[in-house]
Tab-separated table of C-alpha atoms in Angstrom:
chain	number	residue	atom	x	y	z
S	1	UNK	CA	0.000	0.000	0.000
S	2	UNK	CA	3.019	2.158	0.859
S	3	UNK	CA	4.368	3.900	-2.422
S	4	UNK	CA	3.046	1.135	-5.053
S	5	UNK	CA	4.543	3.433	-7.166
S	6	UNK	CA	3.178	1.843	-10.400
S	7	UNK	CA	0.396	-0.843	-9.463
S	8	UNK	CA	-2.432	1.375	-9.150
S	9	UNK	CA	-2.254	2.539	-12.894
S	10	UNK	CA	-1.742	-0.572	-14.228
S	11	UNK	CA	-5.084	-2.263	-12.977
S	12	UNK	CA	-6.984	-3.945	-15.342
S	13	UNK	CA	-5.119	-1.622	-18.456
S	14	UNK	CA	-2.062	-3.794	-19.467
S	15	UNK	CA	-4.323	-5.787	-21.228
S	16	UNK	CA	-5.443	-2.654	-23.725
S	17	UNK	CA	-2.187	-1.412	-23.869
S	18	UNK	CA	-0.398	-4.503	-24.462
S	19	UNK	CA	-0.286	-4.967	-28.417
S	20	UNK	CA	0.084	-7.405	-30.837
S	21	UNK	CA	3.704	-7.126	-31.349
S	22	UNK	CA	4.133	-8.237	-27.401
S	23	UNK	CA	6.844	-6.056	-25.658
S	24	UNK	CA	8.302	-7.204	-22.990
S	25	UNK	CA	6.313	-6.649	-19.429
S	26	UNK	CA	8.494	-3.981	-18.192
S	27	UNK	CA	7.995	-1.981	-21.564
S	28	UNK	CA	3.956	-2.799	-20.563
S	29	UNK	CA	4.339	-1.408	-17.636
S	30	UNK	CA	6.188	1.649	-18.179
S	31	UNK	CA	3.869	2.638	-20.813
S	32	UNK	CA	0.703	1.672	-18.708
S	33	UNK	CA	2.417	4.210	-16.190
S	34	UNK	CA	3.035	6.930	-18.166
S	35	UNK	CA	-0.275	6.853	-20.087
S	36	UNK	CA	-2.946	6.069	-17.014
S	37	UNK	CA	-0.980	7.712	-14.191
S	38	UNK	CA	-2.262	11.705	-13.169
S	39	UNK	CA	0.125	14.586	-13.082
S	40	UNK	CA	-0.076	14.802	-9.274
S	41	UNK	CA	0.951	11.388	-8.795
S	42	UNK	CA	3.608	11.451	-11.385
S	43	UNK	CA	4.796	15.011	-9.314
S	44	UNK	CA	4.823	12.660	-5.601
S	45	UNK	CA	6.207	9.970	-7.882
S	46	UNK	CA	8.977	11.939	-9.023
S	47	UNK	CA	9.620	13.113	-5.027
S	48	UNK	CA	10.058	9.659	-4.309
S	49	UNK	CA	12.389	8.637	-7.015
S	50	UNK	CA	14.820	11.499	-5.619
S	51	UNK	CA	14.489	10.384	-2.589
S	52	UNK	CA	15.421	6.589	-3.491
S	53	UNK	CA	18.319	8.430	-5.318
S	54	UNK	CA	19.667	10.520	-2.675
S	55	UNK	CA	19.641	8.171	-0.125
S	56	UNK	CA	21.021	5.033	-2.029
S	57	UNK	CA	24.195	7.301	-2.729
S	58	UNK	CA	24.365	8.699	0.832
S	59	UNK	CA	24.699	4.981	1.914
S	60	UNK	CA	27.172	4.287	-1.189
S	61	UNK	CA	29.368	7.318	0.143
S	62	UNK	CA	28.948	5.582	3.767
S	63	UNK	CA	30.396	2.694	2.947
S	64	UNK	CA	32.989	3.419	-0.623
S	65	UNK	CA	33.939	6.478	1.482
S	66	UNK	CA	33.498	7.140	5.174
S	67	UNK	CA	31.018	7.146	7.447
S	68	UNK	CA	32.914	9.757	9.400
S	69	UNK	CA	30.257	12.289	10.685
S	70	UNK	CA	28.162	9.244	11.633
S	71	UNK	CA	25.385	11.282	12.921
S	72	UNK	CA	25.302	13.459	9.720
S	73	UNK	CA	25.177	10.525	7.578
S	74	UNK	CA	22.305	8.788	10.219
S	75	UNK	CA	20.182	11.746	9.982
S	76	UNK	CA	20.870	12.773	6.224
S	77	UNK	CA	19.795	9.089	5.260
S	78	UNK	CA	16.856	8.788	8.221
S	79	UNK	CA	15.646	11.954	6.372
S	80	UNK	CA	15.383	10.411	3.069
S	81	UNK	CA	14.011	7.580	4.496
S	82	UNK	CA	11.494	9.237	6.877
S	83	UNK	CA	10.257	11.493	4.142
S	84	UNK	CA	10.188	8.663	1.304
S	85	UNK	CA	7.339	6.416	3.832
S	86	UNK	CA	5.358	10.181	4.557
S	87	UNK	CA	5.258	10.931	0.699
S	88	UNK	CA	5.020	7.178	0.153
S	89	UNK	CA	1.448	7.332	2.737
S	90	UNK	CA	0.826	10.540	1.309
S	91	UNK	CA	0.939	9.468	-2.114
S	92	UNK	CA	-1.913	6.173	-1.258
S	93	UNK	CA	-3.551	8.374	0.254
S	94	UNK	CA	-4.690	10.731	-2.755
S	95	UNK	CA	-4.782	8.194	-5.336
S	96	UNK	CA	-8.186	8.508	-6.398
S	97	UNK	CA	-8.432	4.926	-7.288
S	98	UNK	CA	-7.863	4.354	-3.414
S	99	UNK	CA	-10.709	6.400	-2.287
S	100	UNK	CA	-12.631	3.587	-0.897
S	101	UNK	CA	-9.821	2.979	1.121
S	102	UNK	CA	-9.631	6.102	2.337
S	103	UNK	CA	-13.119	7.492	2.813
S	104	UNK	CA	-12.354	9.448	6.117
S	105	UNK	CA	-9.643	11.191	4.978
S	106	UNK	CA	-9.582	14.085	2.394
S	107	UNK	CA	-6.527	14.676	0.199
S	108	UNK	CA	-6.157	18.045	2.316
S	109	UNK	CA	-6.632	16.274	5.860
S	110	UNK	CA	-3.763	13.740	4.226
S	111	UNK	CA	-1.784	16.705	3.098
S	112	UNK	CA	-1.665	18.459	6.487
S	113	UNK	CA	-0.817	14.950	8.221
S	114	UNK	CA	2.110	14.807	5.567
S	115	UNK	CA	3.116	18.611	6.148
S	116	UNK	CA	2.996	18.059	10.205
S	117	UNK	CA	4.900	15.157	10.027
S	118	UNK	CA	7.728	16.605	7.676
S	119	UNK	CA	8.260	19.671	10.199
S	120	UNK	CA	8.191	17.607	13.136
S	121	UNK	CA	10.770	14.931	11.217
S	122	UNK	CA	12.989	17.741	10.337
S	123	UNK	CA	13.295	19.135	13.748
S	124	UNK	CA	15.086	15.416	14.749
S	125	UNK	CA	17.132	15.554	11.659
S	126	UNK	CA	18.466	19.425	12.080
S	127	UNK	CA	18.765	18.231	16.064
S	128	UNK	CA	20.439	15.517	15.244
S	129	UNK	CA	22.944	16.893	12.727
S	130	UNK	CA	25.082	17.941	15.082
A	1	UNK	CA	61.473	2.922	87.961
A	2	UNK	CA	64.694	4.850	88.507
A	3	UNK	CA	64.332	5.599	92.133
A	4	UNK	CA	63.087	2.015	92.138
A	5	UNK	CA	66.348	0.695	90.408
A	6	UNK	CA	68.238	2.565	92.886
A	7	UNK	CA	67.307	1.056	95.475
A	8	UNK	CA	67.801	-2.414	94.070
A	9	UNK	CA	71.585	-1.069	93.133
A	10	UNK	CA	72.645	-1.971	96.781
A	11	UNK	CA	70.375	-5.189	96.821
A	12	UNK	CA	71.734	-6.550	93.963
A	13	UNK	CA	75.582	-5.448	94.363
A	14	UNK	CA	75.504	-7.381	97.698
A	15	UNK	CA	73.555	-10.417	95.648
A	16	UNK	CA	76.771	-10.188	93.314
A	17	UNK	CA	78.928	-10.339	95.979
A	18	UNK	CA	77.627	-13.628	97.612
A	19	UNK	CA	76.695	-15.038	93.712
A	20	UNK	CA	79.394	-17.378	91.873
A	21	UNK	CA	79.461	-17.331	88.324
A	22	UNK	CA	77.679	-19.424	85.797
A	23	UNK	CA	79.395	-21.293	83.615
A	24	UNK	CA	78.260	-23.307	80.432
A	25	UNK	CA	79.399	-26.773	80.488
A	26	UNK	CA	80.014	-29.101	77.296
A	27	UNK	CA	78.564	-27.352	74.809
A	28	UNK	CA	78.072	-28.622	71.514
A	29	UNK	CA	76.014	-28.412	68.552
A	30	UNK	CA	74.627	-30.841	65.631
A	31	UNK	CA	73.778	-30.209	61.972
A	32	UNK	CA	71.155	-33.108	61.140
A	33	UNK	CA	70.185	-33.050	57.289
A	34	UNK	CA	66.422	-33.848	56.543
A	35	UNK	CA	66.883	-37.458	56.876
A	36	UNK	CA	68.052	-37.405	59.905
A	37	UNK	CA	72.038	-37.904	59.208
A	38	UNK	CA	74.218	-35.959	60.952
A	39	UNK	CA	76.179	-33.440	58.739
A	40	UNK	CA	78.244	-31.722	61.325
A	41	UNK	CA	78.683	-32.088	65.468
A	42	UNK	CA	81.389	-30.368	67.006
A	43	UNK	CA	82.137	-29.066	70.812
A	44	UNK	CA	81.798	-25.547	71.307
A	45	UNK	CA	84.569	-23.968	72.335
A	46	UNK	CA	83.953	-20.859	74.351
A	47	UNK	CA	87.555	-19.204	74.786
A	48	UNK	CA	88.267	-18.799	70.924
A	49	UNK	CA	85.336	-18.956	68.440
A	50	UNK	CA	85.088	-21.197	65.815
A	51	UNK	CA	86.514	-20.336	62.171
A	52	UNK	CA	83.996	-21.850	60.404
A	53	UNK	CA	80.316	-20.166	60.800
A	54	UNK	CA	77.717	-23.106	61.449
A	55	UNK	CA	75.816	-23.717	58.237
A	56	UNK	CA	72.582	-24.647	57.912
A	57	UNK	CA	70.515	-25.903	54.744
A	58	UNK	CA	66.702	-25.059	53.969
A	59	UNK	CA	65.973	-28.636	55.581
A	60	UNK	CA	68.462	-28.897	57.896
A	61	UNK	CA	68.279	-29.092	62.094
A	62	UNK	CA	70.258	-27.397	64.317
A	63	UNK	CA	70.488	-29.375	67.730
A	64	UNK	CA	72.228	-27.654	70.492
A	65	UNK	CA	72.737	-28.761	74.299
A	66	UNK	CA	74.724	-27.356	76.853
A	67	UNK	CA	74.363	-27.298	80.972
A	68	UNK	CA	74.449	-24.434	82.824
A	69	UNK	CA	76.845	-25.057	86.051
A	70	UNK	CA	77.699	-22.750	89.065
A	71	UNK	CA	81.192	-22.273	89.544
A	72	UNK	CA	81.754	-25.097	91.957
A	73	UNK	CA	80.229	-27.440	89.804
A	74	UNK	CA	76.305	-27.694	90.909
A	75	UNK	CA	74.383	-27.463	87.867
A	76	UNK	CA	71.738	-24.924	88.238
A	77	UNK	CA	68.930	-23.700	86.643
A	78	UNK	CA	69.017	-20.003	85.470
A	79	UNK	CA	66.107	-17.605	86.027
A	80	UNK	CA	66.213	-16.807	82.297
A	81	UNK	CA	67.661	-18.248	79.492
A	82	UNK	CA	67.886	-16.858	75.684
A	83	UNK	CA	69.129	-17.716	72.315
A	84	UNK	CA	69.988	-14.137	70.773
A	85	UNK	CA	70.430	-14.182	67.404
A	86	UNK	CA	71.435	-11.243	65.779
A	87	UNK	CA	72.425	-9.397	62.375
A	88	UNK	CA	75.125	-6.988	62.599
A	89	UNK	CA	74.651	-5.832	59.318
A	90	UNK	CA	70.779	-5.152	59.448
A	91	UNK	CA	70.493	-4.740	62.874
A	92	UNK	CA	67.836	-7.330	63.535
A	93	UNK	CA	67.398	-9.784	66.261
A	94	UNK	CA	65.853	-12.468	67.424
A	95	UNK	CA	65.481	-13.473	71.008
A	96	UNK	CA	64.512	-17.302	71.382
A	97	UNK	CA	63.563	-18.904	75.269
A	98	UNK	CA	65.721	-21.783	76.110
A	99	UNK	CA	63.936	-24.239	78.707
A	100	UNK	CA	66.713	-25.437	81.234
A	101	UNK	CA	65.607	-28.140	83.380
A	102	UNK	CA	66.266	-27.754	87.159
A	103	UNK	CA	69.742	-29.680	86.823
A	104	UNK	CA	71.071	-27.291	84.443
A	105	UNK	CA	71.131	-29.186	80.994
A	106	UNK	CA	69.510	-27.912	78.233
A	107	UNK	CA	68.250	-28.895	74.531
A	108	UNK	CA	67.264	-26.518	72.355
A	109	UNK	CA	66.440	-27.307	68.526
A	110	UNK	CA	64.749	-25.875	65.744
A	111	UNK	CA	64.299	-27.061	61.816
A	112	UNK	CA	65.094	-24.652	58.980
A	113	UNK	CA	61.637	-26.010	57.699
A	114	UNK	CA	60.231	-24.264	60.013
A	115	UNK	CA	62.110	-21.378	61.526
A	116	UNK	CA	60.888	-19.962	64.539
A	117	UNK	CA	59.084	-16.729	63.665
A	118	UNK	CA	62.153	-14.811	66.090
A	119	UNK	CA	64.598	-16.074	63.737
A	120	UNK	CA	65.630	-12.562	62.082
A	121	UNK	CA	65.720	-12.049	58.416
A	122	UNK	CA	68.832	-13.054	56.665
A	123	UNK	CA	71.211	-10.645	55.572
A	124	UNK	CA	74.120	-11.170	53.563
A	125	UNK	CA	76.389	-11.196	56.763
A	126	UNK	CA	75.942	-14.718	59.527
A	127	UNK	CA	74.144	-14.246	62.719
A	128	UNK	CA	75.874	-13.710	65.225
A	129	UNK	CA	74.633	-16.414	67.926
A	130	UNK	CA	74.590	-16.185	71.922
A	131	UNK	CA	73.468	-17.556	74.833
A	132	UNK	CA	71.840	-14.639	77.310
A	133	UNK	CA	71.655	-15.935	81.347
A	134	UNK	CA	69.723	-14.382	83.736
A	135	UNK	CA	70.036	-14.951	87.276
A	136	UNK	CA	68.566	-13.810	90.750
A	137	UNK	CA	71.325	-15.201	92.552
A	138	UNK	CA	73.997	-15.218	89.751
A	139	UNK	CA	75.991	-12.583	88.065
A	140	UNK	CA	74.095	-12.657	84.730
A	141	UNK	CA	76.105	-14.060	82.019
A	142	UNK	CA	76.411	-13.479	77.817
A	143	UNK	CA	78.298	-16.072	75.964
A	144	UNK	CA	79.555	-15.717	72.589
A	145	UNK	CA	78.193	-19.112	71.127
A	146	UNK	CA	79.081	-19.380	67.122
A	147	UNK	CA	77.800	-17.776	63.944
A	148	UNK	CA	75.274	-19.123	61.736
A	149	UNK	CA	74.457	-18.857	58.410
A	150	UNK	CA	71.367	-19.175	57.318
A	151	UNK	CA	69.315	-20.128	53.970
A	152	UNK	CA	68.157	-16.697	52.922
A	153	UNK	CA	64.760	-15.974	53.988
A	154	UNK	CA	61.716	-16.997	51.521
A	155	UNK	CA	60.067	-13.602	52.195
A	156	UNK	CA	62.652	-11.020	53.494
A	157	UNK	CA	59.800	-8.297	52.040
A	158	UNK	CA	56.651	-8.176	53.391
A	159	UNK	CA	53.608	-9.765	51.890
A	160	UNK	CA	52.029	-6.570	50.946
A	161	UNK	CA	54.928	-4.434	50.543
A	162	UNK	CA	54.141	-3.764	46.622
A	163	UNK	CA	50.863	-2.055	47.664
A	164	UNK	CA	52.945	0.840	48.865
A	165	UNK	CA	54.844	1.991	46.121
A	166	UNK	CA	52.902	4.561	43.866
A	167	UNK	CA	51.555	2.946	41.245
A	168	UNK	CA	52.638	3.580	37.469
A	169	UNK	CA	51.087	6.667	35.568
A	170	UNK	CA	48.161	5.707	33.946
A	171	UNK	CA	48.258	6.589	30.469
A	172	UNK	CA	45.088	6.726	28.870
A	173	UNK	CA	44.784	5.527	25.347
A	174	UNK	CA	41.711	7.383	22.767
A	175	UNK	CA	40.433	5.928	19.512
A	176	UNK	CA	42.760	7.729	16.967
A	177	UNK	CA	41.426	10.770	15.097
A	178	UNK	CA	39.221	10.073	12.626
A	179	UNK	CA	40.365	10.596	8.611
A	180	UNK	CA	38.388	13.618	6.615
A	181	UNK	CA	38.960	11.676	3.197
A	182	UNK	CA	40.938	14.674	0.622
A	183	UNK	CA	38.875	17.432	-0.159
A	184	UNK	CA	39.094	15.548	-3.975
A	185	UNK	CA	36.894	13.016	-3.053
A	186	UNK	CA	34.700	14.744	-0.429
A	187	UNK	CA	34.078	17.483	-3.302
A	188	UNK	CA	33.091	14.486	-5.674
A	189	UNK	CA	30.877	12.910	-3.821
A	190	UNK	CA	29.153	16.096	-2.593
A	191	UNK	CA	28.100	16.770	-6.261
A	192	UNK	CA	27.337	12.815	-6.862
A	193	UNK	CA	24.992	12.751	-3.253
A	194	UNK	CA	23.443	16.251	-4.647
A	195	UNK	CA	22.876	14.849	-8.136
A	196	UNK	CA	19.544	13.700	-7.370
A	197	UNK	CA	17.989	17.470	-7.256
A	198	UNK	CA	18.712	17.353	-10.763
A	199	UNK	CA	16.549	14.238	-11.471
A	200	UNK	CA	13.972	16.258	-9.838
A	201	UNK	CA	13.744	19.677	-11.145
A	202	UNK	CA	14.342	17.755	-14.500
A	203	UNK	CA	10.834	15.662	-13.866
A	204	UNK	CA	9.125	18.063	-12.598
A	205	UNK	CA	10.451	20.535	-15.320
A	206	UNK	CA	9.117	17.706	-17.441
A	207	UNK	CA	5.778	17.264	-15.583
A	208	UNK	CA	5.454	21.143	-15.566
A	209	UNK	CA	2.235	21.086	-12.526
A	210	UNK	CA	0.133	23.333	-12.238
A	211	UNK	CA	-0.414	25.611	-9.568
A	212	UNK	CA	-3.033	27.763	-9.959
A	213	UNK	CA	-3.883	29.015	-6.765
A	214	UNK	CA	0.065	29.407	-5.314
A	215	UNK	CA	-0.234	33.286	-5.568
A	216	UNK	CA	-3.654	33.430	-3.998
A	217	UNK	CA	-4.436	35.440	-0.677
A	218	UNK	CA	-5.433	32.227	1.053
A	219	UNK	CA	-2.800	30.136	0.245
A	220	UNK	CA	0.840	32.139	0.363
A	221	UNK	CA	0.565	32.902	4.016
A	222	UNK	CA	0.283	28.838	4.457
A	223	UNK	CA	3.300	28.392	2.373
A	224	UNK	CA	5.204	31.053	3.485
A	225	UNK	CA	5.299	29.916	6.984
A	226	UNK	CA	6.094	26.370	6.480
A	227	UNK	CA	9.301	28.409	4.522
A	228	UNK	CA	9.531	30.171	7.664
A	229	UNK	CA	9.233	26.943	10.124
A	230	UNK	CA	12.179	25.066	7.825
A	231	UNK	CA	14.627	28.362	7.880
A	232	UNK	CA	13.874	28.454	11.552
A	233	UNK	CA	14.901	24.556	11.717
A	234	UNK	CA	18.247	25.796	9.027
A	235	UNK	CA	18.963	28.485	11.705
A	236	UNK	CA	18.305	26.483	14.739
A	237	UNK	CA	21.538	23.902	13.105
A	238	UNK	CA	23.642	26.802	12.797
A	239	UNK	CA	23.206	29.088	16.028
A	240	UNK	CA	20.186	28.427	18.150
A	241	UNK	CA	19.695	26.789	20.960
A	242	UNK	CA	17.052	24.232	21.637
A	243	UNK	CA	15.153	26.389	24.124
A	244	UNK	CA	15.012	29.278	21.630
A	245	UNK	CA	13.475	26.834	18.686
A	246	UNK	CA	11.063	25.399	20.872
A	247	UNK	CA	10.093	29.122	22.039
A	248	UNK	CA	10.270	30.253	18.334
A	249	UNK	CA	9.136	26.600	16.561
A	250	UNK	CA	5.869	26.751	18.573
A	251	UNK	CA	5.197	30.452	17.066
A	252	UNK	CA	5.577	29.649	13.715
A	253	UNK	CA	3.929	26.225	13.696
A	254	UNK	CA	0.989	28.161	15.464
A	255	UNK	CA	0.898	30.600	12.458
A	256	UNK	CA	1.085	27.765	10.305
A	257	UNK	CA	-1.752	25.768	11.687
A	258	UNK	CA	-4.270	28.926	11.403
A	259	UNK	CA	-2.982	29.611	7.868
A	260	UNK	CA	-2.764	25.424	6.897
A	261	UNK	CA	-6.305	25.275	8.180
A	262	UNK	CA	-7.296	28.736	5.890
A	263	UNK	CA	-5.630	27.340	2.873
A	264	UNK	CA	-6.561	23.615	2.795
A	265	UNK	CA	-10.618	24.625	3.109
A	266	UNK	CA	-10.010	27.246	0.466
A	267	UNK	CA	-8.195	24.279	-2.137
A	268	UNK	CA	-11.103	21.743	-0.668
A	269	UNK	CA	-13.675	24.380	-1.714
A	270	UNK	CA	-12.155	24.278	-5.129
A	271	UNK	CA	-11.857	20.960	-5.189
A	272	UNK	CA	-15.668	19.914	-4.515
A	273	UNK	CA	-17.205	23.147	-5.994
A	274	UNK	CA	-15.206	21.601	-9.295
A	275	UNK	CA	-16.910	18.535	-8.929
């Protein structure tokens, strides 16, 4: 449910998409993505990949490199981390094809839990910087 | 006790007039190894000592006898009788009771085994070995007896002595300074960590979103304090103090509740009333 980045989309539309000439399922997917997927999601999705990004090389530089300022490193990658699962909830949480899921909670009650608990994650991360 | 000795002087002057002298008769010591042989027995003589000190192994015995005679030839039994041996060197004694039976003679052993705790520590020079009497009757007597050399003691120092010396410095040891890699590769893999920002401002460049409302009245104050609460945070890592964030934090976030709560029913207003 957390940050199913592409599975939503693809529901029930590879088979349309898929033609005769039979690409391989990745090429499927991608295109199922790109076609079926709305802007907003693709903006969160794009969030996310940076995230992924940024903290997969802040762990390469831990251990190719050093892991010298251990606490900068713990809270530069926590932060990556902690904000990829808040955009990750956020992101499930305005998908409109999870709506029945999520019939309490508005996309702007979802966005305020996301904002609150961004602020309150970068207050540990800036304390813990050092 | 000195007027008290004083009057004893006269006592014990006429005592020494009246008293004969005591005399050691026939004595002679034995070396007995372990097992009981007998390494050395000679006569003691008392006029001229012997050359030869009286040497004794960590097993051996030392046997010596003697009888203590008055000068006409009763054999009597002194009042006290001690063993004194002593280290000239050191300065250390040891003063050993001697039980004389009421004729006079007298037997007095002890095993290197086990030395009598008296037995002074061994220097490097002999002890020096005499024979102490005490008398009421008698002038009191000292007698020159032999040396003896001893094995040298198992514990000359005392069991605890090494707990009184200071002990050594202590020298602490810390985990060595941690490496900064070169400025080279820190500077590379600054730019290869920050890379990612690229990747985003190039999707969302791509995805171009639309914000219609960004500018709007009920909207900007919402984003411009959660700008404000995130400089705060950037300022609280360089200077503040946690008190002063807390004090400051709980300002802003107030702020940005009230405008959040503004700006979120103005989009969710748009939102339905597009519906």
């Amino acid at each position: 449910m957390a940050g199913p980045k592409a599975t939503a989309p693809v529901k029930g539309t590879s088979s349309s998409t898929s033609s005769s000439s039979s690409p391989s399922a990745v090429q499927t997917l991608w295109k199922a993505y790109l076609d079926h997927t709305a802007p907003r999601l693709k903006f969160i999705d794009s969030f996310l990949t940076f995230l992924v990004l940024s903290g997969v090389l802040q762990f390469v530089y831990c251990v190719l490199v050093t892991s010298f300022p251990f606490n900068a490193f713990l809270s530069g990658f926590a932060s990556t981390v902690g904000q990829f699962v808040l955009t990750a909830s956020l992101r499930s949480q305005v998908n409109s094809e999870n709506r029945t899921l999520f019939k309490d909670v508005s996309p702007e009650r979802a966005f305020a839990d996301f904002v609150i608990g961004s602020v309150v994650l970068h207050f540990f991360v800036f304390n813990f910087l050092g | 006790m000195g007027p008290l000795s004083l009057l004893l002087l006269p006592l014990a002057a006429a005592l020494a007039v009246n008293a004969g002298q005591l005399s050691i008769q026939s004595p002679r010591f034995t070396v007995l190894s372990s097992d009981g042989n007998q390494l050395r027995t000679e006569q003691i003589s008392l006029s001229k000592k012997a050359k030869e000190p009286v040497t004794l192994g960590p097993t051996d015995s030392l046997k010596l006898t003697f009888q203590v005679k008055e000068e006409g030839g009763e054999g009597v039994q002194p009042h006290q009788t001690f063993l004194r041996f002593y280290d000239e060197t050191t300065g250390e004694e040891g003063i050993q009771p001697v039980k004389v039976t009421a004729s006079g003679k007298a037997k007095f052993d002890f095993n290197m085994a086990r030395p009598p705790a008296s037995l002074p520590p061994s220097g490097a020079a002999p002890l020096k070995v005499s024979l102490i009497l005490g008398s009421f009757v008698h002038t009191p007597a000292t007698v020159e007896l032999f040396d003896l050399v001893v094995p040298p003691s198992l514990s000359a120092v005392h069991p605890d002595e090494q707990t009184f010396h200071p002990l050594p410095e202590i020298q602490h040891t810390f985990r060595p300074e941690q490496k900064v890699p070169p400025k080279a590769v820190s500077a590379v893999f600054t730019g290869i960590v920050l890379s990612p920002w690229l990747v985003l401002i190039g999707l969302w460049g791509y995805l171009q979103p639309r914000v219609p409302h960004l500018f709007s009245l009920s909207i900007l104050p919402f984003t411009v304090s959660l700008g404000a609460l995130e400089a705060l945070l950037l300022w609280y890592w360089v200077e503040l103090r946690l008190g002063q964030i807390l004090l400051y934090g709980a300002g802003a976030a107030f702020v940005a509740a009230v405008t959040g709560k503004q700006a979120l029913v103005s989009i969710g207003e748009h939102r339905t009333g597009r519906k």
